[in-house]
Amino acid sequence: MEPQQGQGKPHLPPPSLWPVGFAIGIVCILVGLIVSWAAVAVGAGITVLFGFLWVRDVTGDYRHRDVGIEPAVGGPESATEGAPPVPADRGEAAMPPPEPGERFPRSVFLEGATLGLGSVIAGIVTVPIVGFSIAPIFQHQHHDEIDLGPIDNFKEGEFVTTTFLRDPSAGEISRRTAYIRNNGFVGNQPSFTVLSNRCAHLGCPVQPNGPLFEQRKLEEKTKAGEVTLIPTLPAGGFGCPCHGGQYDQEGNRTAGPPVRALDRYEFYIRSGRLTLGKTYSVSKVVGTGASAKIKKYRLAGPGQHVDGIEQWFYPLQPPS
Ligand code: FES
């Protein structure tokens, strides 16, 4: 007798798109670790959903085996309809005996092995990235701050050209310059404007458009190394010697090729001393001094827009 279609052949699971969705979710998570936490959340949702559906497919055979499958109406088994039930220990075996040495179909084994191996690889790739991303949250928050000395060294209303070591362990190669103005107090909180000297066009060092008062130069020894402070009067704002980019005293671009305002430093007052934190990017500053309205953006590279439609035309920046 000819076997009916499907009889005598090993059962193969139908092709599935769940692994593709699972992989897309993993990619979303990895990209999100660079771009934003919202993308990580979306990626995690996709991964969990498709992972669940994939596991459900792969384990379907086991689950059906557990609950048993009702015979199809009109099939060969229908000949027993109406007959008295046969005790479980009599009659024909429900399944053919397994081949010697074979407990599971090979396709099920391969699917399980693929799933397990994929999970291990995903773990190896994901765990270090997630660890590096969230580790700073648990580190000492003041670790990267730069002590510039007492706030009394900064006369109210005056810009000071300040140089300091961004990373004292790296030495002079990490020396940076910021233009710092003491804006006085807002309520009982001191206010400072702290501009980076990195041009927002291609990164050349911008200079004050006005005199430096070298005779009033101060050198302050701090735990972050030597800090130099030279009062300056940038009456014409700041200018870049490379391609003529110009900025006003708030760091807003006024002329030339720069695409945004000068970057700024976060600052803190610790026991009466001015300390700097991370740098961030700024598109445009509205207002001046202590009343300026500033929208912070993640630090962007020179020449990169941080807002508007142009911001999407730049490659992803690695975490900094
Ligand atoms: S690098 Fe400053 S204007 Fe080009």
Tab-separated table of N, CA, C and O and ligand atoms in Angstrom, residues 199 201-204 240 242-245 257-258, ligand 1:
chain	number	residue	atom	x	y	z
A	199	CYS	N	36.338	75.062	17.948
A	199	CYS	CA	35.470	75.646	16.924
A	199	CYS	C	34.455	74.603	16.454
A	199	CYS	O	34.780	73.430	16.252
A	201	HIS	N	33.200	74.408	13.651
A	201	HIS	CA	33.317	74.085	12.232
A	201	HIS	C	34.164	72.831	12.075
A	201	HIS	O	33.655	71.751	11.833
A	202	LEU	N	35.488	72.977	12.269
A	202	LEU	CA	36.368	71.818	12.133
A	202	LEU	C	37.242	71.599	13.351
A	202	LEU	O	38.165	70.790	13.307
A	203	GLY	N	36.989	72.338	14.415
A	203	GLY	CA	37.662	72.037	15.675
A	203	GLY	C	38.899	72.858	15.979
A	203	GLY	O	39.599	72.577	16.962
A	204	CYS	N	39.239	73.868	15.189
A	204	CYS	CA	40.396	74.720	15.521
A	204	CYS	C	40.139	75.457	16.844
A	204	CYS	O	38.991	75.650	17.239
A	240	CYS	N	37.728	82.361	15.034
A	240	CYS	CA	38.531	81.191	14.700
A	240	CYS	C	39.559	81.568	13.638
A	240	CYS	O	39.194	82.116	12.589
A	242	CYS	N	41.210	79.677	11.660
A	242	CYS	CA	41.330	78.750	10.521
A	242	CYS	C	40.514	79.200	9.310
A	242	CYS	O	41.046	79.354	8.213
A	243	HIS	N	39.207	79.408	9.484
A	243	HIS	CA	38.368	79.763	8.335
A	243	HIS	C	37.479	80.955	8.646
A	243	HIS	O	36.465	81.183	7.988
A	244	GLY	N	37.813	81.687	9.691
A	244	GLY	CA	37.110	82.932	9.963
A	244	GLY	C	35.776	82.804	10.674
A	244	GLY	O	34.981	83.751	10.674
A	245	GLY	N	35.492	81.662	11.294
A	245	GLY	CA	34.240	81.538	12.046
A	245	GLY	C	34.195	82.542	13.195
A	245	GLY	O	35.209	82.795	13.844
A	257	PRO	N	31.740	79.645	8.642
A	257	PRO	CA	31.210	78.298	8.358
A	257	PRO	C	30.737	77.471	9.552
A	257	PRO	O	30.124	76.427	9.326
A	258	PRO	N	30.977	77.826	10.806
A	258	PRO	CA	30.475	76.946	11.893
A	258	PRO	C	28.972	76.730	11.793
A	258	PRO	O	28.225	77.632	11.390
B	1	FES	S1	37.719	75.453	12.010
B	1	FES	FE1	36.923	77.295	12.776
B	1	FES	S2	36.066	78.271	11.071
B	1	FES	FE2	36.877	76.424	10.290
